[in-house]
Short mmCIF file of C-alpha atoms and ligand atoms in Angstrom, two decimals:
data_model
loop_
_atom_site.label_atom_id
_atom_site.label_comp_id
_atom_site.label_asym_id
_atom_site.label_seq_id
_atom_site.Cartn_x
_atom_site.Cartn_y
_atom_site.Cartn_z
CA MET A 168 47.30 -124.70 -92.54
CA SER A 169 49.40 -127.90 -90.95
CA ASP A 170 50.66 -130.54 -93.85
CA LYS A 171 49.99 -133.23 -91.31
CA ALA A 172 46.76 -134.78 -89.88
CA THR A 173 46.76 -136.10 -86.38
CA LEU A 174 44.93 -139.10 -85.56
CA GLU A 175 44.52 -140.14 -81.67
CA ILE A 176 43.54 -143.63 -80.81
CA ASN A 177 43.32 -144.66 -77.26
CA GLY A 178 45.40 -142.02 -76.18
CA GLU A 179 48.39 -142.59 -78.81
CA LYS A 180 48.97 -139.90 -81.34
CA TYR A 181 49.72 -140.67 -85.02
CA GLU A 182 50.51 -138.14 -87.63
CA PHE A 183 49.89 -138.75 -91.32
CA PRO A 184 50.75 -136.39 -94.23
CA LEU A 185 48.38 -134.29 -96.10
CA VAL A 186 48.46 -134.42 -99.71
CA LYS A 187 47.19 -131.65 -102.14
CA GLY A 188 45.85 -131.96 -105.69
CA THR A 189 46.48 -129.40 -108.37
CA GLU A 190 43.01 -127.88 -107.80
CA ASN A 191 44.07 -127.74 -104.02
CA GLU A 192 41.75 -130.37 -102.80
CA THR A 193 43.26 -132.03 -99.79
CA ALA A 194 43.65 -135.64 -98.85
CA ILE A 195 45.20 -137.45 -95.75
CA ASN A 196 47.56 -140.16 -97.03
CA LEU A 197 46.85 -143.07 -94.81
CA LYS A 198 48.86 -145.38 -96.59
CA SER A 199 50.97 -146.39 -93.31
CA LEU A 200 47.75 -146.58 -91.24
CA ARG A 201 47.49 -150.07 -90.63
CA ALA A 202 51.07 -150.59 -90.42
CA VAL A 203 51.86 -147.86 -87.58
CA THR A 204 48.60 -148.59 -85.72
CA GLY A 205 48.91 -152.23 -85.61
CA GLY A 206 46.09 -153.17 -87.56
CA VAL A 207 43.49 -150.36 -87.59
CA ILE A 208 41.82 -149.62 -90.58
CA THR A 209 39.07 -146.93 -92.18
CA LEU A 210 35.38 -147.95 -92.61
CA ASP A 211 33.92 -146.01 -95.66
CA PRO A 212 31.02 -148.00 -97.30
CA GLY A 213 30.48 -146.79 -100.58
CA TYR A 214 33.74 -144.85 -100.46
CA LYS A 215 32.14 -141.53 -99.98
CA ASN A 216 35.68 -140.20 -98.28
CA THR A 217 38.05 -142.34 -99.88
CA GLY A 218 40.30 -141.35 -102.52
CA SER A 219 41.32 -144.79 -104.29
CA CYS A 220 43.75 -143.02 -106.55
CA GLU A 221 45.54 -140.18 -107.83
CA SER A 222 44.40 -139.20 -111.25
CA ALA A 223 45.26 -136.53 -113.74
CA ILE A 224 42.36 -137.28 -115.85
CA THR A 225 39.11 -135.44 -114.82
CA PHE A 226 38.53 -133.02 -112.29
CA LEU A 227 34.70 -132.15 -110.76
CA ASP A 228 33.59 -129.77 -108.24
CA GLY A 229 30.38 -131.16 -107.09
CA GLU A 230 29.69 -127.77 -104.96
CA LYS A 231 30.63 -125.56 -107.79
CA GLY A 232 28.92 -127.90 -110.68
CA VAL A 233 32.52 -127.83 -112.50
CA LEU A 234 33.71 -130.74 -114.90
CA ARG A 235 36.82 -130.55 -116.82
CA TYR A 236 38.54 -133.39 -118.77
CA ARG A 237 42.33 -132.87 -118.69
CA GLY A 238 41.70 -128.99 -117.50
CA TYR A 239 39.23 -128.10 -120.32
CA PRO A 240 35.82 -127.23 -119.43
CA ILE A 241 33.18 -129.76 -120.48
CA GLU A 242 30.88 -126.95 -121.86
CA GLU A 243 33.64 -125.88 -124.28
CA LEU A 244 34.89 -129.41 -125.27
CA ALA A 245 30.94 -129.98 -125.91
CA GLU A 246 30.84 -126.84 -128.06
CA LYS A 247 34.12 -126.84 -129.80
CA ALA A 248 35.47 -130.67 -130.34
CA ASN A 249 33.94 -133.93 -131.77
CA PHE A 250 33.85 -137.39 -129.70
CA LEU A 251 36.96 -138.93 -131.09
CA GLU A 252 39.05 -135.51 -130.61
CA VAL A 253 37.70 -135.49 -126.88
CA SER A 254 38.60 -139.39 -126.59
CA TYR A 255 42.13 -138.69 -127.76
CA LEU A 256 42.35 -135.87 -125.24
CA VAL A 257 41.11 -137.76 -122.29
CA ILE A 258 43.24 -141.00 -123.39
CA PHE A 259 46.55 -139.57 -124.02
CA GLY A 260 46.28 -136.30 -122.00
CA GLU A 261 46.60 -133.43 -125.14
CA LEU A 262 44.29 -132.37 -127.68
CA PRO A 263 45.48 -134.13 -130.93
CA THR A 264 46.94 -132.35 -133.81
CA LYS A 265 45.38 -132.84 -137.05
CA LYS A 266 47.71 -135.40 -138.14
CA GLU A 267 47.25 -137.02 -134.92
CA LEU A 268 43.61 -137.02 -135.12
CA ILE A 269 43.53 -138.37 -138.74
CA LYS A 270 45.89 -141.25 -137.66
CA PHE A 271 43.64 -142.07 -134.67
CA GLU A 272 40.52 -142.11 -136.66
CA LYS A 273 42.42 -144.33 -139.59
CA THR A 274 43.74 -146.74 -137.13
CA ILE A 275 40.16 -147.14 -135.39
CA LYS A 276 38.35 -147.68 -139.01
CA SER A 277 40.96 -150.47 -139.41
CA TYR A 278 39.61 -152.50 -136.44
CA THR A 279 36.02 -151.79 -136.69
CA MET A 280 35.22 -155.32 -138.17
CA LEU A 281 34.54 -158.36 -135.81
CA ASN A 282 35.69 -161.78 -136.21
CA GLU A 283 32.93 -163.35 -138.07
CA GLU A 284 33.00 -166.18 -135.29
CA MET A 285 31.71 -163.43 -132.66
CA LYS A 286 28.35 -163.94 -134.62
CA ASP A 287 28.10 -167.72 -133.50
CA ILE A 288 28.24 -166.57 -129.79
CA LEU A 289 25.60 -163.65 -130.57
CA ASP A 290 23.67 -166.46 -132.16
CA GLY A 291 23.24 -168.14 -128.90
CA PHE A 292 21.80 -165.52 -127.08
CA PRO A 293 18.00 -165.47 -126.87
CA LYS A 294 16.42 -162.93 -129.01
CA ASN A 295 15.09 -160.62 -126.09
CA ALA A 296 18.37 -160.62 -124.12
CA HIS A 297 19.37 -157.06 -122.94
CA PRO A 298 21.96 -155.18 -125.04
CA MET A 299 23.87 -154.62 -122.18
CA GLY A 300 24.51 -158.27 -121.15
CA ILE A 301 25.25 -159.05 -124.92
CA LEU A 302 27.41 -155.88 -124.98
CA SER A 303 29.14 -157.02 -121.61
CA SER A 304 29.46 -160.78 -122.78
CA LEU A 305 30.83 -160.01 -126.19
CA THR A 306 33.30 -157.41 -125.07
CA GLY A 307 34.75 -160.28 -122.65
CA ALA A 308 34.62 -162.57 -125.50
CA LEU A 309 36.92 -160.08 -127.78
CA THR A 310 39.71 -161.54 -125.26
CA ALA A 311 39.52 -165.14 -126.93
CA PHE A 312 40.18 -163.34 -130.21
CA ASN A 313 42.83 -161.21 -129.02
CA PRO A 314 44.74 -163.50 -126.50
CA LYS A 315 47.86 -161.44 -126.43
CA SER A 316 47.98 -159.40 -123.45
CA VAL A 317 48.82 -155.84 -123.87
CA ASP A 318 52.50 -154.88 -122.96
CA ILE A 319 51.87 -151.46 -121.09
CA ASN A 320 55.50 -150.24 -121.49
CA ASN A 321 54.91 -150.94 -125.20
CA GLU A 322 53.36 -147.57 -126.68
CA GLU A 323 52.68 -148.68 -130.14
CA ASP A 324 51.28 -151.98 -128.55
CA VAL A 325 48.97 -149.96 -126.20
CA TYR A 326 48.09 -147.49 -128.89
CA GLN A 327 46.75 -150.55 -131.31
CA ALA A 328 44.70 -152.09 -128.11
CA ILE A 329 43.18 -148.74 -127.43
CA CYS A 330 42.27 -148.25 -131.03
CA LYS A 331 40.75 -151.73 -131.44
CA THR A 332 38.88 -151.25 -128.11
CA MET A 333 37.27 -148.01 -129.65
CA ALA A 334 36.63 -149.64 -132.67
CA LYS A 335 34.88 -152.97 -131.79
CA ILE A 336 32.63 -151.98 -129.24
CA PRO A 337 30.35 -149.80 -131.25
CA THR A 338 30.13 -152.80 -133.82
CA ILE A 339 29.24 -155.05 -130.89
CA ALA A 340 26.82 -152.56 -129.56
CA ALA A 341 24.92 -152.11 -132.74
CA TRP A 342 24.81 -155.82 -133.65
CA ALA A 343 23.36 -156.38 -130.08
CA HIS A 344 20.78 -153.87 -131.15
CA SER A 345 20.16 -156.03 -134.48
CA LYS A 346 19.70 -159.06 -132.37
CA ASN A 347 17.03 -157.61 -130.41
CA LEU A 348 15.09 -156.68 -133.55
CA GLY A 349 15.93 -159.90 -135.54
CA LYS A 350 17.46 -157.90 -138.20
CA PRO A 351 20.48 -159.02 -140.20
CA MET A 352 23.76 -157.51 -138.80
CA ASN A 353 25.27 -154.32 -140.93
CA TYR A 354 28.97 -154.24 -141.21
CA PRO A 355 31.06 -150.94 -140.33
CA HIS A 356 31.95 -149.20 -143.69
CA ASP A 357 34.99 -146.88 -144.15
CA ASP A 358 33.11 -144.41 -146.02
CA PHE A 359 31.77 -143.33 -142.79
CA ASP A 360 33.09 -141.53 -139.80
CA PHE A 361 33.00 -143.03 -136.25
CA ILE A 362 29.33 -141.47 -135.32
CA GLU A 363 28.03 -142.44 -138.96
CA ASN A 364 29.04 -145.90 -138.65
CA ILE A 365 27.16 -146.13 -135.42
CA LEU A 366 24.08 -144.88 -136.67
CA GLN A 367 24.42 -146.56 -139.94
CA MET A 368 25.05 -149.96 -138.33
CA MET A 369 21.90 -149.54 -135.81
CA PHE A 370 19.34 -147.93 -138.10
CA THR A 371 19.81 -148.77 -141.62
CA ASN A 372 18.31 -151.85 -143.22
CA ARG A 373 20.61 -153.90 -145.30
CA ASN A 374 18.64 -152.83 -148.47
CA GLU A 375 18.77 -149.08 -147.94
CA ARG A 376 21.39 -146.60 -148.49
CA TYR A 377 22.35 -144.71 -145.27
CA THR A 378 22.00 -140.95 -145.55
CA THR A 379 23.38 -138.74 -142.63
CA ASN A 380 20.95 -136.57 -140.87
CA LYS A 381 23.36 -133.98 -139.37
CA VAL A 382 21.06 -132.98 -136.58
CA VAL A 383 21.15 -136.46 -135.23
CA ALA A 384 25.02 -137.28 -135.76
CA GLU A 385 25.77 -133.86 -134.17
CA ALA A 386 23.37 -134.49 -131.22
CA LEU A 387 24.82 -138.19 -130.62
CA ASP A 388 28.26 -136.86 -130.97
CA ASN A 389 27.43 -134.12 -128.27
CA LEU A 390 25.97 -136.62 -125.75
CA LEU A 391 28.93 -139.15 -126.00
CA ILE A 392 31.39 -136.08 -125.31
CA LEU A 393 29.23 -135.52 -122.19
CA HIS A 394 29.39 -138.75 -120.97
CA VAL A 395 33.38 -139.79 -121.65
CA ASP A 396 34.60 -139.47 -118.19
CA HIS A 397 33.40 -138.94 -114.63
CA GLU A 398 36.41 -139.73 -112.58
CA GLN A 399 35.85 -142.69 -109.94
CA ASN A 400 32.34 -143.45 -110.48
CA CYS A 401 31.35 -147.26 -109.90
CA SER A 402 31.93 -148.27 -113.44
CA THR A 403 35.39 -146.74 -113.75
CA SER A 404 36.37 -147.85 -110.40
CA THR A 405 35.49 -151.35 -111.38
CA VAL A 406 37.53 -151.11 -114.54
CA ARG A 407 40.78 -149.79 -112.51
CA ILE A 408 40.15 -152.49 -110.07
CA VAL A 409 39.88 -155.30 -112.68
CA GLY A 410 42.66 -153.88 -114.61
CA SER A 411 44.65 -153.62 -111.23
CA SER A 412 45.06 -157.44 -111.44
CA HIS A 413 46.65 -156.98 -114.85
CA ALA A 414 43.52 -158.36 -116.30
CA GLY A 415 43.31 -157.40 -120.11
CA LEU A 416 41.83 -154.15 -121.36
CA PHE A 417 38.90 -156.11 -122.84
CA ALA A 418 38.15 -158.20 -119.45
CA SER A 419 38.32 -154.69 -117.64
CA ILE A 420 36.15 -152.92 -120.15
CA SER A 421 33.60 -155.75 -119.91
CA ALA A 422 33.29 -155.52 -116.28
CA GLY A 423 32.73 -151.58 -116.62
CA VAL A 424 29.86 -152.37 -118.88
CA SER A 425 28.49 -154.72 -116.06
CA ALA A 426 28.92 -152.08 -113.54
CA LEU A 427 27.41 -149.41 -115.97
CA TRP A 428 24.35 -151.39 -116.41
CA GLY A 429 22.78 -150.78 -112.79
CA PRO A 430 19.86 -148.49 -112.44
CA LEU A 431 21.61 -146.49 -110.03
CA HIS A 432 24.38 -145.77 -112.35
CA GLY A 433 24.12 -145.64 -116.03
CA GLY A 434 21.05 -147.77 -116.16
CA ALA A 435 19.39 -144.65 -114.79
CA ASN A 436 18.88 -143.17 -118.34
CA GLN A 437 16.31 -146.05 -119.12
CA ALA A 438 15.00 -145.97 -115.69
CA VAL A 439 14.27 -142.27 -116.37
CA ILE A 440 11.96 -142.97 -119.44
CA GLU A 441 10.29 -145.98 -117.80
CA MET A 442 9.34 -143.72 -114.88
CA LEU A 443 7.94 -140.97 -116.98
CA GLU A 444 6.10 -143.40 -119.01
CA GLU A 445 4.69 -145.13 -115.72
CA ILE A 446 3.32 -141.50 -114.90
CA ILE A 447 1.65 -140.69 -118.13
CA ALA A 448 -0.05 -144.15 -118.12
CA ASP A 449 -1.15 -143.53 -114.40
CA GLY A 450 -2.56 -140.29 -115.51
CA GLY A 451 0.11 -137.99 -115.39
CA ASP A 452 -0.13 -137.03 -111.50
CA VAL A 453 3.31 -135.72 -111.18
CA GLU A 454 2.76 -134.81 -107.38
CA LYS A 455 1.74 -138.49 -106.78
CA PHE A 456 5.02 -139.70 -107.71
CA ILE A 457 7.04 -137.09 -106.10
CA ASN A 458 5.32 -138.15 -102.88
CA LYS A 459 6.12 -141.91 -103.62
CA ALA A 460 9.95 -140.53 -103.88
CA LYS A 461 9.64 -138.90 -100.50
CA ASP A 462 7.95 -141.63 -98.77
CA LYS A 463 10.82 -143.55 -96.79
CA ASN A 464 8.51 -146.62 -96.62
CA ASP A 465 8.29 -146.74 -100.75
CA PRO A 466 11.42 -147.95 -102.16
CA PHE A 467 10.62 -145.73 -105.48
CA ARG A 468 12.82 -143.03 -106.15
CA LEU A 469 12.82 -140.12 -108.63
CA MET A 470 14.94 -141.65 -111.34
CA GLY A 471 17.40 -138.83 -112.90
CA PHE A 472 17.77 -137.10 -109.62
CA GLY A 473 20.38 -136.89 -107.30
CA HIS A 474 24.26 -137.54 -107.52
CA ARG A 475 26.99 -138.84 -105.22
CA VAL A 476 29.28 -135.91 -106.32
CA TYR A 477 27.29 -132.88 -107.80
CA LYS A 478 25.15 -131.34 -104.90
CA ASN A 479 24.54 -127.96 -106.70
CA PHE A 480 23.90 -128.96 -110.37
CA ASP A 481 25.08 -131.35 -112.81
CA PRO A 482 26.70 -129.37 -115.56
CA ARG A 483 26.39 -132.13 -118.08
CA ALA A 484 22.38 -131.89 -117.35
CA LEU A 485 22.12 -128.07 -118.39
CA ILE A 486 24.07 -128.87 -121.79
CA ILE A 487 21.69 -131.73 -122.53
CA LYS A 488 18.69 -129.93 -121.47
CA LYS A 489 19.48 -127.19 -124.01
CA SER A 490 20.26 -129.76 -126.53
CA ALA A 491 17.16 -131.73 -125.86
CA ASP A 492 15.23 -128.64 -126.41
CA ALA A 493 17.01 -127.88 -129.90
CA VAL A 494 16.85 -131.61 -131.01
CA LEU A 495 13.28 -131.83 -130.52
CA LYS A 496 12.55 -128.53 -132.31
CA GLU A 497 14.57 -129.48 -135.09
CA LEU A 498 13.36 -133.26 -135.57
CA ASP A 499 9.82 -131.70 -134.98
CA VAL A 500 9.31 -134.48 -132.45
CA ASN A 501 6.62 -134.14 -130.01
CA GLU A 502 7.55 -135.92 -127.30
CA PRO A 503 5.24 -136.45 -124.15
CA THR A 504 7.88 -137.45 -121.89
CA LEU A 505 9.43 -134.14 -122.26
CA LYS A 506 6.54 -132.06 -120.80
CA VAL A 507 6.24 -134.50 -117.88
CA ALA A 508 10.03 -134.39 -117.28
CA LYS A 509 9.84 -130.53 -117.15
CA HIS A 510 6.79 -130.43 -115.22
CA LEU A 511 8.71 -133.11 -112.52
CA GLU A 512 11.80 -130.88 -112.50
CA GLU A 513 9.69 -127.91 -111.76
CA VAL A 514 7.95 -129.37 -108.88
CA ALA A 515 11.06 -131.26 -107.49
CA LEU A 516 13.18 -128.02 -107.61
CA ASN A 517 10.74 -126.33 -105.38
CA ASP A 518 10.02 -128.97 -103.01
CA PRO A 519 11.98 -128.89 -99.82
CA TYR A 520 12.50 -132.60 -99.84
CA PHE A 521 14.69 -132.35 -103.14
CA VAL A 522 16.13 -128.69 -102.48
CA ASP A 523 17.53 -129.68 -98.70
CA ARG A 524 19.18 -132.91 -99.90
CA LYS A 525 20.40 -131.10 -102.96
CA LEU A 526 18.79 -133.48 -105.19
CA PHE A 527 18.91 -132.05 -108.88
CA PRO A 528 18.32 -133.53 -112.24
CA ASN A 529 21.44 -135.23 -113.36
CA VAL A 530 22.55 -136.16 -116.91
CA ASP A 531 20.27 -139.26 -117.17
CA PHE A 532 17.42 -136.90 -116.66
CA TYR A 533 17.47 -135.57 -120.13
CA SER A 534 19.62 -137.80 -122.22
CA GLY A 535 16.88 -140.61 -122.51
CA ILE A 536 14.71 -137.88 -124.07
CA ILE A 537 17.17 -136.90 -126.62
CA TYR A 538 18.03 -140.64 -127.38
CA ARG A 539 14.42 -141.15 -127.92
CA ALA A 540 13.85 -138.31 -130.29
CA LEU A 541 16.57 -139.69 -132.12
CA GLY A 542 14.92 -143.12 -132.54
CA ILE A 543 17.17 -144.98 -130.21
CA PRO A 544 15.16 -147.62 -128.09
CA VAL A 545 14.99 -147.70 -124.48
CA GLU A 546 16.86 -150.99 -124.27
CA MET A 547 19.76 -149.14 -126.10
CA PHE A 548 20.12 -145.97 -124.01
CA THR A 549 22.78 -147.54 -121.35
CA VAL A 550 24.49 -149.01 -124.46
CA MET A 551 25.06 -145.59 -125.59
CA PHE A 552 26.36 -144.48 -122.79
CA ALA A 553 28.66 -147.26 -122.66
CA ILE A 554 29.96 -146.17 -126.07
CA GLY A 555 30.40 -142.26 -124.79
CA ARG A 556 32.21 -143.84 -121.40
CA LEU A 557 34.70 -146.01 -123.25
CA PRO A 558 37.50 -143.56 -123.78
CA GLY A 559 37.17 -142.51 -120.00
CA TRP A 560 37.57 -146.20 -119.21
CA ILE A 561 40.35 -147.05 -121.31
CA ALA A 562 42.15 -143.63 -120.21
CA GLN A 563 41.86 -144.69 -116.37
CA TRP A 564 42.79 -148.27 -117.25
CA ARG A 565 46.06 -146.81 -119.26
CA GLU A 566 46.83 -144.47 -116.20
CA MET A 567 46.36 -147.10 -113.49
CA ARG A 568 48.77 -149.38 -115.52
CA LEU A 569 51.24 -146.54 -116.26
CA ARG A 570 51.44 -145.39 -112.58
CA LYS A 571 52.06 -149.21 -111.71
CA GLU A 572 49.13 -148.93 -109.15
CA PRO A 573 48.80 -151.96 -106.64
CA ILE A 574 46.13 -154.51 -106.81
CA GLY A 575 42.90 -153.11 -105.67
CA ARG A 576 42.14 -155.00 -102.45
CA PRO A 577 40.19 -153.37 -99.64
CA ARG A 578 40.11 -154.58 -96.05
CA GLN A 579 36.96 -155.13 -94.40
CA LEU A 580 35.29 -154.80 -90.72
CA TYR A 581 34.38 -158.60 -89.70
CA ILE A 582 31.16 -158.55 -87.99
CA GLY A 583 30.15 -162.36 -88.12
CA GLU A 584 30.38 -165.03 -85.40
CA THR A 585 33.31 -165.22 -83.48
CA LYS A 586 35.23 -169.14 -83.73
CA ARG A 587 32.86 -171.59 -82.79
CA ALA A 588 32.34 -175.20 -82.41
CA PHE A 589 31.13 -177.47 -85.81
CA LYS A 590 27.41 -178.57 -85.34
CA THR A 591 26.64 -181.78 -86.50
CA PHE A 592 23.29 -182.45 -88.32
CA GLU A 593 21.52 -183.38 -85.10
CA LYS A 594 22.50 -180.10 -83.40
CA ARG A 595 21.37 -177.82 -86.09
N1 CMC B 290 14.84 -139.84 -105.14
C1 CMC B 290 14.29 -139.37 -103.90
N2 CMC B 290 15.17 -139.36 -102.98
C2 CMC B 290 16.68 -139.32 -103.12
C3 CMC B 290 16.98 -139.43 -104.28
C4 CMC B 290 15.86 -139.82 -105.71
N3 CMC B 290 16.41 -140.01 -106.75
N4 CMC B 290 18.41 -139.55 -104.37
C5 CMC B 290 18.65 -139.49 -103.16
N5 CMC B 290 17.61 -139.54 -102.18
C6 CMC B 290 17.71 -139.18 -100.59
C7 CMC B 290 17.89 -140.53 -100.04
O1 CMC B 290 16.59 -141.13 -99.71
C8 CMC B 290 18.64 -139.88 -98.97
O2 CMC B 290 17.48 -139.48 -98.04
P1 CMC B 290 17.61 -139.28 -96.60
O3 CMC B 290 19.04 -138.53 -96.32
O4 CMC B 290 16.58 -138.68 -95.93
O5 CMC B 290 17.98 -140.60 -95.96
C9 CMC B 290 19.23 -138.58 -99.37
O6 CMC B 290 18.84 -138.29 -100.62
C10 CMC B 290 21.00 -138.86 -99.94
O7 CMC B 290 20.85 -140.01 -100.61
P2 CMC B 290 21.89 -141.28 -100.85
O8 CMC B 290 21.30 -142.53 -101.30
O9 CMC B 290 22.67 -141.24 -99.59
O10 CMC B 290 23.03 -140.62 -101.90
P3 CMC B 290 24.08 -141.26 -102.67
O11 CMC B 290 25.18 -140.07 -103.07
O12 CMC B 290 24.33 -142.38 -101.97
O13 CMC B 290 23.20 -141.55 -104.18
C11 CMC B 290 22.52 -141.67 -106.36
C12 CMC B 290 23.13 -141.16 -105.21
C13 CMC B 290 22.69 -141.24 -107.77
C14 CMC B 290 22.47 -143.19 -106.31
C15 CMC B 290 20.90 -141.56 -105.64
O14 CMC B 290 20.73 -139.81 -105.94
C16 CMC B 290 19.81 -142.00 -106.56
O15 CMC B 290 19.53 -143.25 -106.55
N6 CMC B 290 19.40 -141.17 -107.66
C17 CMC B 290 18.78 -142.07 -108.36
C18 CMC B 290 19.36 -142.81 -109.59
C19 CMC B 290 19.87 -142.02 -110.85
O16 CMC B 290 19.53 -141.19 -111.32
N7 CMC B 290 21.26 -142.34 -111.22
C20 CMC B 290 22.00 -141.50 -111.98
C21 CMC B 290 23.28 -141.07 -111.46
S1 CMC B 290 23.98 -140.03 -112.46
C22 CMC B 290 24.82 -140.79 -113.62
C23 CMC B 290 25.86 -141.68 -113.13
O17 CMC B 290 26.80 -141.44 -112.39
O18 CMC B 290 25.58 -143.13 -113.73
#
């Protein structure tokens, strides 16, 4: 295969180098396109064919259903490592030694407290504010309490900023939940590990003693691992593009949280449960909803189905599906939404509409069911996703800054009015 791509525009030929990734993926390097062609650009809404960066963090092959963080298959990491270990791997590039992991955990613990004034900001939100809105706002607000910008060339500075981010966001998430319930906030406690602290802050009343339910803690740890990174998805690209202006880490992560909130991205896990409940409330006619999803005049989509990259199966969905069965059995939860989900999956997987378009259940299809079995309320589903995605956002932000990537600034093809004369009020 040639190492160049040739483009012909109006009879003029231009050559562009081909670049290969370590997994043999090929890209046309179009960095010089505008300069050599006198202003021609590529048009690719939704960036379906556009690589925005070179990255060494996550590899996914959507055709084969492969997902690897820093070279390690997701299946192996989900089975053998814990969330903080995987976070360290994704952020710093290698699995931590015991010593490195202990230091990482300890440093994170030292930062879990929030400034008490953050409570005043939280007080200003209405009780029914969506926790994702609170999470995004309070993450942005952390900048006010940590105004010093991170020196990307100072390893220790970056390490401390990373640990701070990993530490404080779960506390904000738990406080957002308490706010919704009108309950007093719980503080993080050094007696607990990372996962236990999330659970105790979210679910224990102040007058109760928290005891760990191993099944719940392990299931949550596993779910978070599956969400850690997914290369250049909508929220991650947002974090990179915001960070590319040299906005701080908290500001970039806060933007990522907002991007994740949408129902076509992280918000899908909430949308799945709401859809399953709607089907049950409507009498349980799964076929009726399948037909709605297929009807081009109906905006309804089957939530939890389809993926921009996975066109075979989502490996995370396979792990989660197994985990959902185990959790429901262990916790003895009789979850009617799971029954409907299984029926829906079966019908959709045998329907040519979904088969032809390669629409398979994605990670969000089953994660909502586990969250529900763990007692996590629907509004908190996307927040849990955000906690899981946190190390991925941090890793991508760090990589982008260390690689000295230029500010993200796409071009456009203008399709508006050409120059025209100003109209006075009488002529409009
Ligand atoms: N239900 C019904 N039809 C669908 C669905 C669906 N869930 N997803 C895609 N299609 C159809 C779509 O109408 C189109 O049909 P046609 O070719 O006839 O016009 C075709 O499949 C291709 O769809 P697309 O919108 O061009 O595909 P995309 O790659 O732009 O969108 C997606 C990917 C995930 C946004 C989309 O599949 C979707 O909206 N799914 C439901 C929401 C969801 O579950 N999101 C979570 C994604 S996984 C977690 C994450 O990344 O955050």
